mmCIF file of C-alpha atoms in Angstrom:
data_model
loop_
_atom_site.group_PDB
_atom_site.id
_atom_site.type_symbol
_atom_site.label_atom_id
_atom_site.label_comp_id
_atom_site.label_asym_id
_atom_site.label_seq_id
_atom_site.Cartn_x
_atom_site.Cartn_y
_atom_site.Cartn_z
ATOM 1 C CA MET A 27 -4.467 -20.444 -30.812
ATOM 2 C CA ASN A 28 -4.372 -23.866 -29.143
ATOM 3 C CA ALA A 29 -6.423 -26.947 -30.021
ATOM 4 C CA ARG A 30 -8.890 -26.333 -27.225
ATOM 5 C CA THR A 31 -9.574 -22.793 -28.436
ATOM 6 C CA THR A 32 -9.931 -24.012 -32.056
ATOM 7 C CA GLU A 33 -12.528 -26.617 -31.099
ATOM 8 C CA SER A 34 -14.396 -23.994 -29.103
ATOM 9 C CA SER A 35 -14.381 -21.663 -32.120
ATOM 10 C CA LYS A 36 -15.707 -24.430 -34.384
ATOM 11 C CA ALA A 37 -18.465 -25.184 -31.908
ATOM 12 C CA THR A 38 -19.417 -21.494 -31.841
ATOM 13 C CA LEU A 39 -19.645 -21.384 -35.652
ATOM 14 C CA ARG A 40 -21.681 -24.617 -35.746
ATOM 15 C CA SER A 41 -24.103 -23.118 -33.231
ATOM 16 C CA LEU A 42 -24.325 -19.934 -35.289
ATOM 17 C CA PHE A 43 -25.137 -21.686 -38.560
ATOM 18 C CA SER A 44 -27.639 -23.974 -36.857
ATOM 19 C CA ILE A 45 -29.857 -20.975 -36.082
ATOM 20 C CA ILE A 46 -29.767 -19.569 -39.659
ATOM 21 C CA PRO A 47 -32.870 -20.671 -41.648
ATOM 22 C CA PRO A 48 -32.070 -22.913 -44.653
ATOM 23 C CA HIS A 49 -33.515 -20.486 -47.178
ATOM 24 C CA PHE A 50 -31.007 -17.857 -45.952
ATOM 25 C CA LEU A 51 -28.182 -20.223 -46.747
ATOM 26 C CA MET A 52 -29.740 -20.918 -50.142
ATOM 27 C CA THR A 53 -29.792 -17.192 -50.847
ATOM 28 C CA LEU A 54 -26.046 -17.197 -50.346
ATOM 29 C CA GLY A 55 -25.849 -19.520 -53.367
ATOM 30 C CA ARG A 56 -27.753 -17.252 -55.762
ATOM 31 C CA ALA A 57 -25.889 -16.486 -58.988
ATOM 32 C CA ARG A 58 -25.880 -13.185 -60.834
ATOM 33 C CA PHE A 59 -27.011 -13.490 -64.507
ATOM 34 C CA ASN A 60 -27.478 -10.412 -66.699
ATOM 35 C CA GLY A 61 -27.945 -8.252 -63.606
ATOM 36 C CA HIS A 62 -30.689 -10.466 -62.144
ATOM 37 C CA ASP A 63 -30.745 -13.035 -59.358
ATOM 38 C CA ALA A 64 -30.823 -16.680 -60.410
ATOM 39 C CA PRO A 65 -32.314 -18.718 -57.526
ATOM 40 C CA VAL A 66 -30.507 -21.940 -56.750
ATOM 41 C CA GLY A 67 -33.263 -23.545 -54.662
ATOM 42 C CA PRO A 68 -37.000 -24.039 -55.186
ATOM 43 C CA GLY A 69 -38.852 -21.363 -57.101
ATOM 44 C CA VAL A 70 -39.755 -19.147 -54.160
ATOM 45 C CA ALA A 71 -39.690 -15.380 -54.458
ATOM 46 C CA TYR A 72 -37.227 -13.766 -51.982
ATOM 47 C CA ASP A 73 -36.473 -10.138 -51.285
ATOM 48 C CA VAL A 74 -32.762 -10.240 -52.101
ATOM 49 C CA GLU A 75 -31.897 -6.910 -50.483
ATOM 50 C CA SER A 76 -33.628 -7.634 -47.154
ATOM 51 C CA GLN A 77 -32.274 -11.183 -47.052
ATOM 52 C CA GLY A 78 -28.759 -9.922 -47.736
ATOM 53 C CA ASP A 79 -29.035 -7.345 -44.955
ATOM 54 C CA MET A 80 -30.208 -9.974 -42.504
ATOM 55 C CA ILE A 81 -27.427 -12.371 -43.490
ATOM 56 C CA ARG A 82 -24.801 -9.677 -43.068
ATOM 57 C CA LYS A 83 -26.181 -8.838 -39.630
ATOM 58 C CA LEU A 84 -26.142 -12.484 -38.631
ATOM 59 C CA LEU A 85 -22.564 -12.908 -39.820
ATOM 60 C CA VAL A 86 -21.442 -9.770 -37.951
ATOM 61 C CA PHE A 87 -23.289 -11.008 -34.859
ATOM 62 C CA GLY A 88 -21.550 -14.367 -35.173
ATOM 63 C CA LEU A 89 -18.139 -12.757 -35.492
ATOM 64 C CA LEU A 90 -18.831 -10.661 -32.394
ATOM 65 C CA ILE A 91 -19.721 -13.819 -30.463
ATOM 66 C CA LEU A 92 -16.553 -15.529 -31.701
ATOM 67 C CA VAL A 93 -14.266 -12.592 -30.899
ATOM 68 C CA GLY A 94 -15.951 -12.076 -27.534
ATOM 69 C CA GLY A 95 -15.494 -15.743 -26.672
ATOM 70 C CA LEU A 96 -11.813 -15.664 -27.583
ATOM 71 C CA GLY A 97 -11.359 -12.455 -25.608
ATOM 72 C CA PHE A 98 -13.037 -14.033 -22.588
ATOM 73 C CA GLN A 99 -10.712 -17.040 -22.797
ATOM 74 C CA ASP A 100 -7.706 -14.732 -23.066
ATOM 75 C CA SER A 101 -8.894 -12.780 -20.018
ATOM 76 C CA LEU A 102 -8.936 -15.965 -17.979
ATOM 77 C CA ALA A 103 -5.260 -16.454 -18.740
ATOM 78 C CA GLN A 104 -4.308 -12.934 -17.586
ATOM 79 C CA PRO A 105 -3.143 -12.323 -13.997
ATOM 80 C CA LYS A 106 -5.887 -10.818 -11.902
ATOM 81 C CA LYS A 107 -5.254 -7.905 -9.592
ATOM 82 C CA ILE A 108 -5.886 -8.681 -5.964
ATOM 83 C CA SER A 109 -9.109 -7.161 -4.687
ATOM 84 C CA GLY A 110 -11.308 -8.046 -1.793
ATOM 85 C CA THR A 111 -10.218 -10.450 0.896
ATOM 86 C CA ARG A 112 -7.161 -12.530 -0.002
ATOM 87 C CA GLN A 113 -5.313 -14.381 2.717
ATOM 88 C CA TYR A 114 -1.735 -15.589 3.004
ATOM 89 C CA LEU A 115 -0.101 -17.263 5.959
ATOM 90 C CA TYR A 116 3.501 -16.947 7.075
ATOM 91 C CA LEU A 117 5.271 -18.717 9.903
ATOM 92 C CA SER A 118 8.493 -17.927 11.720
ATOM 93 C CA ASP A 119 9.499 -20.267 14.524
ATOM 94 C CA GLN A 120 7.514 -19.222 17.610
ATOM 95 C CA ARG A 121 5.512 -16.626 15.728
ATOM 96 C CA ILE A 122 2.625 -17.283 13.391
ATOM 97 C CA LEU A 123 1.713 -14.326 11.220
ATOM 98 C CA THR A 124 -1.369 -14.275 9.032
ATOM 99 C CA LEU A 125 -1.326 -11.596 6.371
ATOM 100 C CA GLU A 126 -4.550 -10.531 4.667
ATOM 101 C CA ILE A 127 -4.557 -8.039 1.801
ATOM 102 C CA VAL A 128 -7.978 -6.384 2.011
ATOM 103 C CA ASN A 129 -7.410 -3.748 -0.663
ATOM 104 C CA SER A 130 -4.755 -1.291 -1.825
ATOM 105 C CA GLU A 131 -5.153 0.722 1.369
ATOM 106 C CA LYS A 132 -5.540 -1.828 4.128
ATOM 107 C CA VAL A 133 -3.695 -4.961 5.169
ATOM 108 C CA ILE A 134 -4.542 -6.886 8.331
ATOM 109 C CA LEU A 135 -1.721 -8.697 10.068
ATOM 110 C CA ASN A 136 -2.640 -11.166 12.812
ATOM 111 C CA TYR A 137 0.231 -11.927 15.138
ATOM 112 C CA ILE A 138 0.263 -15.040 17.346
ATOM 113 C CA ASN A 139 3.013 -15.212 19.945
ATOM 114 C CA LEU A 140 3.340 -18.876 20.956
ATOM 115 C CA GLY A 141 6.449 -18.405 23.047
ATOM 116 C CA GLN A 142 8.733 -15.779 24.482
ATOM 117 C CA ALA A 143 9.237 -13.978 21.181
ATOM 118 C CA TYR A 144 9.848 -10.257 20.902
ATOM 119 C CA ASP A 145 6.827 -8.036 20.463
ATOM 120 C CA LEU A 146 6.039 -7.549 16.780
ATOM 121 C CA ILE A 147 4.347 -4.273 17.639
ATOM 122 C CA GLU A 148 7.752 -2.721 16.923
ATOM 123 C CA ALA A 149 7.622 -3.879 13.289
ATOM 124 C CA THR A 150 6.604 -0.554 11.811
ATOM 125 C CA ALA A 151 7.703 -1.124 8.211
ATOM 126 C CA VAL A 152 6.573 -3.976 5.963
ATOM 127 C CA VAL A 153 7.436 -4.952 2.390
ATOM 128 C CA LEU A 154 5.630 -7.596 0.328
ATOM 129 C CA VAL A 155 7.464 -9.109 -2.654
ATOM 130 C CA ASP A 156 5.568 -10.857 -5.456
ATOM 131 C CA GLU A 157 6.644 -13.639 -7.825
ATOM 132 C CA LEU A 158 8.159 -11.092 -10.226
ATOM 133 C CA GLU A 159 10.379 -9.670 -7.466
ATOM 134 C CA ARG A 160 8.396 -6.441 -7.242
ATOM 135 C CA GLY A 161 8.219 -4.840 -3.818
ATOM 136 C CA TYR A 162 5.165 -3.192 -2.237
ATOM 137 C CA ARG A 163 5.754 -1.044 0.843
ATOM 138 C CA GLY A 164 3.695 -0.019 3.805
ATOM 139 C CA HIS A 165 3.829 0.553 7.534
ATOM 140 C CA VAL A 166 1.798 -0.259 10.617
ATOM 141 C CA ILE A 167 -0.638 2.547 11.414
ATOM 142 C CA ALA A 168 -2.776 0.986 14.137
ATOM 143 C CA VAL A 169 -3.195 -1.989 16.402
ATOM 144 C CA GLU A 170 -6.733 -3.275 16.720
ATOM 145 C CA PRO A 171 -8.435 -6.242 18.376
ATOM 146 C CA VAL A 172 -9.112 -9.022 15.883
ATOM 147 C CA THR A 173 -12.467 -10.469 16.894
ATOM 148 C CA ASP A 174 -14.410 -10.458 13.632
ATOM 149 C CA PRO A 175 -14.325 -14.020 12.194
ATOM 150 C CA ALA A 176 -13.975 -12.503 8.723
ATOM 151 C CA GLU A 177 -10.620 -11.050 9.790
ATOM 152 C CA ARG A 178 -9.244 -14.177 11.422
ATOM 153 C CA TYR A 179 -7.549 -17.294 10.164
ATOM 154 C CA ARG A 180 -8.510 -20.800 11.132
ATOM 155 C CA ALA A 181 -5.090 -21.109 12.752
ATOM 156 C CA SER A 182 -5.872 -18.037 14.844
ATOM 157 C CA GLU A 183 -9.231 -19.407 15.893
ATOM 158 C CA LEU A 184 -7.485 -22.369 17.511
ATOM 159 C CA LEU A 185 -6.069 -20.040 20.159
ATOM 160 C CA PRO A 186 -7.697 -17.650 22.653
ATOM 161 C CA ALA A 187 -7.981 -14.098 21.346
ATOM 162 C CA LYS A 188 -5.481 -12.849 23.946
ATOM 163 C CA LYS A 189 -2.768 -14.921 22.255
ATOM 164 C CA PHE A 190 -2.786 -12.874 19.084
ATOM 165 C CA GLN A 191 -3.223 -9.310 17.961
ATOM 166 C CA GLY A 192 -4.238 -7.569 14.769
ATOM 167 C CA PHE A 193 -2.289 -4.818 13.061
ATOM 168 C CA THR A 194 -3.645 -2.504 10.394
ATOM 169 C CA ILE A 195 -1.072 -1.653 7.731
ATOM 170 C CA LEU A 196 -1.321 1.088 5.127
ATOM 171 C CA GLY A 197 0.757 0.993 1.973
ATOM 172 C CA ASP A 198 0.968 0.496 -1.777
ATOM 173 C CA PHE A 199 -0.264 -3.083 -2.168
ATOM 174 C CA VAL A 200 -1.876 -3.060 -5.640
ATOM 175 C CA MET A 201 -0.505 -6.488 -6.499
ATOM 176 C CA GLU A 202 -1.193 -8.708 -9.504
ATOM 177 C CA GLY A 203 -0.423 -11.951 -7.714
ATOM 178 C CA PRO A 204 0.116 -13.444 -4.281
ATOM 179 C CA ALA A 205 3.010 -12.368 -2.121
ATOM 180 C CA LYS A 206 6.046 -14.618 -2.335
ATOM 181 C CA LEU A 207 7.911 -13.106 0.619
ATOM 182 C CA ALA A 208 7.164 -10.630 3.368
ATOM 183 C CA TYR A 209 9.723 -8.519 5.229
ATOM 184 C CA PHE A 210 9.101 -6.783 8.547
ATOM 185 C CA LYS A 211 11.582 -4.280 9.911
ATOM 186 C CA THR A 212 12.061 -3.284 13.536
ATOM 187 C CA GLY A 213 14.636 -0.925 14.989
ATOM 188 C CA GLY A 214 17.473 -3.463 14.803
ATOM 189 C CA ARG A 215 15.989 -6.556 13.197
ATOM 190 C CA VAL A 216 14.659 -7.590 9.812
ATOM 191 C CA MET A 217 12.345 -10.601 9.553
ATOM 192 C CA GLU A 218 12.022 -12.520 6.298
ATOM 193 C CA LEU A 219 8.843 -14.597 6.136
ATOM 194 C CA GLU A 220 8.072 -17.242 3.542
ATOM 195 C CA GLY A 221 4.663 -18.265 2.269
ATOM 196 C CA LEU A 222 3.193 -21.605 3.271
ATOM 197 C CA THR A 223 1.582 -24.065 0.888
ATOM 198 C CA ALA A 224 -1.936 -25.302 1.600
ATOM 199 C CA GLU A 225 -0.412 -28.557 2.785
ATOM 200 C CA ASP A 226 1.902 -26.778 5.208
ATOM 201 C CA PHE A 227 -1.014 -24.686 6.408
ATOM 202 C CA GLU A 228 -2.887 -27.816 7.459
ATOM 203 C CA LYS A 229 0.162 -29.017 9.384
ATOM 204 C CA VAL A 230 0.507 -25.648 11.089
ATOM 205 C CA ALA A 231 -3.147 -25.656 12.120
ATOM 206 C CA GLN A 232 -2.717 -29.104 13.660
ATOM 207 C CA MET A 233 0.469 -28.059 15.451
ATOM 208 C CA VAL A 234 -1.181 -24.947 16.864
ATOM 209 C CA ALA A 235 -3.962 -27.098 18.266
ATOM 210 C CA ALA A 236 -1.357 -29.346 19.916
ATOM 211 C CA VAL A 237 0.520 -26.548 21.683
ATOM 212 C CA ASP A 238 0.153 -26.621 25.469
ATOM 213 C CA LEU A 239 1.059 -23.167 26.725
ATOM 214 C CA THR A 240 0.516 -24.150 30.369
ATOM 215 C CA THR A 241 4.000 -25.641 30.528
ATOM 216 C CA ASP A 242 6.808 -23.724 32.206
ATOM 217 C CA ASP A 243 8.934 -23.968 29.074
ATOM 218 C CA PRO A 244 7.087 -22.580 26.010
ATOM 219 C CA LYS A 245 9.943 -23.549 23.692
ATOM 220 C CA PHE A 246 9.688 -27.183 24.781
ATOM 221 C CA ALA A 247 5.934 -27.119 24.188
ATOM 222 C CA LEU A 248 6.498 -25.790 20.681
ATOM 223 C CA GLN A 249 9.114 -28.403 19.856
ATOM 224 C CA ARG A 250 6.891 -31.163 21.183
ATOM 225 C CA ALA A 251 4.041 -29.906 18.969
ATOM 226 C CA GLY A 252 6.306 -30.092 15.921
ATOM 227 C CA PHE A 253 7.430 -26.502 15.415
ATOM 228 C CA ARG A 254 10.899 -26.122 13.957
ATOM 229 C CA ARG A 255 12.853 -23.253 12.487
ATOM 230 C CA GLY A 256 12.943 -22.947 8.724
ATOM 231 C CA TYR A 257 9.770 -21.134 7.707
ATOM 232 C CA GLY A 258 11.297 -17.723 8.280
ATOM 233 C CA LYS A 259 14.536 -15.925 9.094
ATOM 234 C CA MET A 260 15.569 -13.086 11.352
ATOM 235 C CA TYR A 261 18.570 -10.862 10.642
ATOM 236 C CA PHE A 262 20.175 -8.384 13.007
ATOM 237 C CA ALA A 263 21.563 -5.020 11.955
ATOM 238 C CA GLY A 264 25.079 -5.327 10.564
ATOM 239 C CA ALA A 265 24.751 -8.922 9.362
ATOM 240 C CA PRO A 266 25.581 -9.463 5.645
ATOM 241 C CA GLU A 267 22.138 -10.999 5.077
ATOM 242 C CA ALA A 268 20.477 -7.977 6.649
ATOM 243 C CA SER A 269 22.165 -5.637 4.172
ATOM 244 C CA GLU A 270 20.699 -7.670 1.301
ATOM 245 C CA VAL A 271 17.205 -7.349 2.751
ATOM 246 C CA GLU A 272 17.647 -3.634 3.458
ATOM 247 C CA LYS A 273 17.336 -2.895 -0.266
ATOM 248 C CA TRP A 274 13.577 -3.368 0.053
ATOM 249 C CA PHE A 275 13.296 -0.530 2.565
ATOM 250 C CA THR A 276 13.754 3.138 1.847
ATOM 251 C CA GLN A 277 16.145 4.439 4.483
ATOM 252 C CA ALA A 278 14.785 7.965 4.225
ATOM 253 C CA GLU A 279 11.357 6.857 5.456
ATOM 254 C CA VAL A 280 10.167 8.707 8.540
ATOM 255 C CA PHE A 281 7.048 7.493 10.309
ATOM 256 C CA ALA A 282 5.333 9.661 12.909
ATOM 257 C CA PRO A 283 4.417 8.282 16.348
ATOM 258 C CA ILE A 284 1.284 6.138 16.180
ATOM 259 C CA PRO A 285 -1.401 5.980 18.902
ATOM 260 C CA VAL A 286 -2.104 2.276 19.413
ATOM 261 C CA SER A 287 -4.507 2.730 22.317
ATOM 262 C CA ARG A 288 -6.691 5.814 22.611
ATOM 263 C CA PRO A 289 -9.918 5.335 24.569
ATOM 264 C CA ALA A 290 -12.537 7.935 23.628
ATOM 265 C CA PRO A 291 -13.148 10.236 26.619
ATOM 266 C CA LYS A 292 -16.606 11.222 27.825
ATOM 267 C CA LEU A 293 -17.551 14.877 28.143
ATOM 268 C CA PRO A 294 -18.307 15.564 31.837
ATOM 269 C CA PRO A 295 -21.688 17.147 32.731
ATOM 270 C CA LYS A 296 -20.012 20.346 33.986
ATOM 271 C CA PHE A 297 -19.212 21.170 30.339
ATOM 272 C CA SER A 298 -22.895 21.066 29.322
ATOM 273 C CA SER A 299 -22.616 24.472 27.665
ATOM 274 C CA LEU A 300 -20.116 23.124 25.140
ATOM 275 C CA PRO A 301 -21.186 21.478 21.854
ATOM 276 C CA ASP A 302 -21.197 17.701 21.348
ATOM 277 C CA PRO A 303 -18.661 16.567 20.305
ATOM 278 C CA VAL A 304 -15.953 19.000 21.325
ATOM 279 C CA VAL A 305 -12.315 18.814 20.196
ATOM 280 C CA VAL A 306 -9.138 19.734 22.062
ATOM 281 C CA GLN A 307 -5.845 19.938 20.186
ATOM 282 C CA LEU A 308 -2.665 18.928 22.005
ATOM 283 C CA LYS A 309 1.052 19.176 21.301
ATOM 284 C CA LEU A 310 3.385 16.599 22.843
ATOM 285 C CA HIS A 311 6.636 14.681 22.473
ATOM 286 C CA VAL A 312 6.886 10.887 22.181
ATOM 287 C CA SER A 313 10.142 9.299 23.329
ATOM 288 C CA LYS A 314 11.990 6.364 21.767
ATOM 289 C CA ALA A 315 10.349 4.117 24.343
ATOM 290 C CA GLY A 316 6.869 5.440 23.574
ATOM 291 C CA GLY A 317 6.690 7.654 26.665
ATOM 292 C CA LEU A 318 4.931 11.033 26.620
ATOM 293 C CA TYR A 319 6.294 14.350 27.856
ATOM 294 C CA GLN A 320 5.903 18.105 27.326
ATOM 295 C CA ILE A 321 2.161 17.798 26.754
ATOM 296 C CA GLU A 322 0.322 21.094 26.326
ATOM 297 C CA ALA A 323 -3.025 22.236 24.982
ATOM 298 C CA ALA A 324 -2.646 24.023 21.645
ATOM 299 C CA SER A 325 -6.343 24.901 21.421
ATOM 300 C CA SER A 326 -9.302 24.252 23.711
ATOM 301 C CA PRO A 327 -12.729 25.879 24.164
ATOM 302 C CA ASP A 328 -12.201 25.737 27.927
ATOM 303 C CA PRO A 329 -8.892 25.675 29.888
ATOM 304 C CA ALA A 330 -10.282 23.062 32.283
ATOM 305 C CA LEU A 331 -11.187 20.799 29.365
ATOM 306 C CA GLY A 332 -7.671 21.250 28.006
ATOM 307 C CA GLU A 333 -6.247 20.032 31.328
ATOM 308 C CA LEU A 334 -8.628 17.058 31.240
ATOM 309 C CA ALA A 335 -7.464 16.184 27.713
ATOM 310 C CA ILE A 336 -3.812 16.270 28.846
ATOM 311 C CA GLU A 337 -4.614 14.016 31.803
ATOM 312 C CA THR A 338 -6.564 11.601 29.579
ATOM 313 C CA VAL A 339 -3.766 11.228 27.038
ATOM 314 C CA ARG A 340 -1.050 10.934 29.687
ATOM 315 C CA ASN A 341 -2.886 8.239 31.680
ATOM 316 C CA SER A 342 -4.670 6.086 29.084
ATOM 317 C CA TRP A 343 -3.227 6.615 25.605
ATOM 318 C CA ARG A 344 -0.325 4.498 24.333
ATOM 319 C CA PHE A 345 1.975 5.219 21.394
ATOM 320 C CA LEU A 346 4.413 3.517 19.061
ATOM 321 C CA PRO A 347 7.568 5.638 18.784
ATOM 322 C CA ALA A 348 8.518 7.396 15.574
ATOM 323 C CA ILE A 349 10.742 5.614 13.057
ATOM 324 C CA SER A 350 13.492 7.548 11.288
ATOM 325 C CA LYS A 351 15.733 5.719 8.804
ATOM 326 C CA GLY A 352 14.812 2.385 10.300
ATOM 327 C CA GLN A 353 15.517 3.406 13.913
ATOM 328 C CA VAL A 354 13.179 4.473 16.719
ATOM 329 C CA ALA A 355 13.454 8.186 17.458
ATOM 330 C CA ASP A 356 12.072 10.979 19.623
ATOM 331 C CA ALA A 357 9.441 13.045 17.848
ATOM 332 C CA SER A 358 6.919 15.805 18.412
ATOM 333 C CA LEU A 359 3.267 15.281 17.605
ATOM 334 C CA THR A 360 0.067 17.293 17.306
ATOM 335 C CA LEU A 361 -3.160 15.386 17.883
ATOM 336 C CA ARG A 362 -6.867 15.913 18.488
ATOM 337 C CA VAL A 363 -8.766 14.623 21.504
ATOM 338 C CA THR A 364 -12.516 14.365 20.891
ATOM 339 C CA PHE A 365 -14.910 14.427 23.845
ATOM 340 C CA LYS A 366 -18.455 13.093 23.431
ATOM 341 C CA ARG A 367 -21.405 13.004 25.813
#
């Protein structure tokens, strides 16, 4: 127990005894003589049994306050599990990535492409590493527009919405402290991203505001604004550094193709006899490049509606390819297309 805790405990006891009436304290000083009470104070008749009960209750109450206070102070010193909105910002050269742990099931990743960087949409696997070198894994399950101010960083708000994109990530992110590092894995690359201090964050926000993307040379615009390499690293497959990072990823992981754009189709009037909504189930193959082929209706209440579902998916839906052992792969997929009036 440190000095600060000791002083707090003394203050608690002083407060406790200040609320005990003086005659209660005098009763504590009664002596036993031939089986009878010998009052120490003025000759006032007291009910010894009731006074003793009350004193014991007060002392127990005081101890509960003291123990509760110490327990509260100890709880403040314990690491708190992340819950609710917690935001961390990472930077890697031409890419600014803002990582927000919403809860143990959802992470929002905002991606800002300031130059001619590769598309992070390929980064299907992600690992967060905390201060104790514990890894938490997940993968991208959807791409969604980030327009809600609650899901955007100040750095993101300095750019038009078309310059960045939000990714929803599912995974095991029940962390007891902030992420120290973040790793994103594509088919042939691994990105290592470092956390920024609050001071660095302010500099980044200022640099983002100074970027002029109207120039013909985005890299020159970034350099002129102050961006330099050093906040993150990128490793290619086969590099010694990449093999060190690979330990954070389970090579046996297989991720199914992910629909990243799937506009909800309307149910045409000619199908008025069908319920609302109505579901058509399709089977299809997604290529390594995200292309669709061999699409067929597995179940449909109407053959014509099944053909419409195939046409809708082929023309307007977009997919991320499957990932098998860290590499993009062809894969089959069964999905549901829901029509609403």
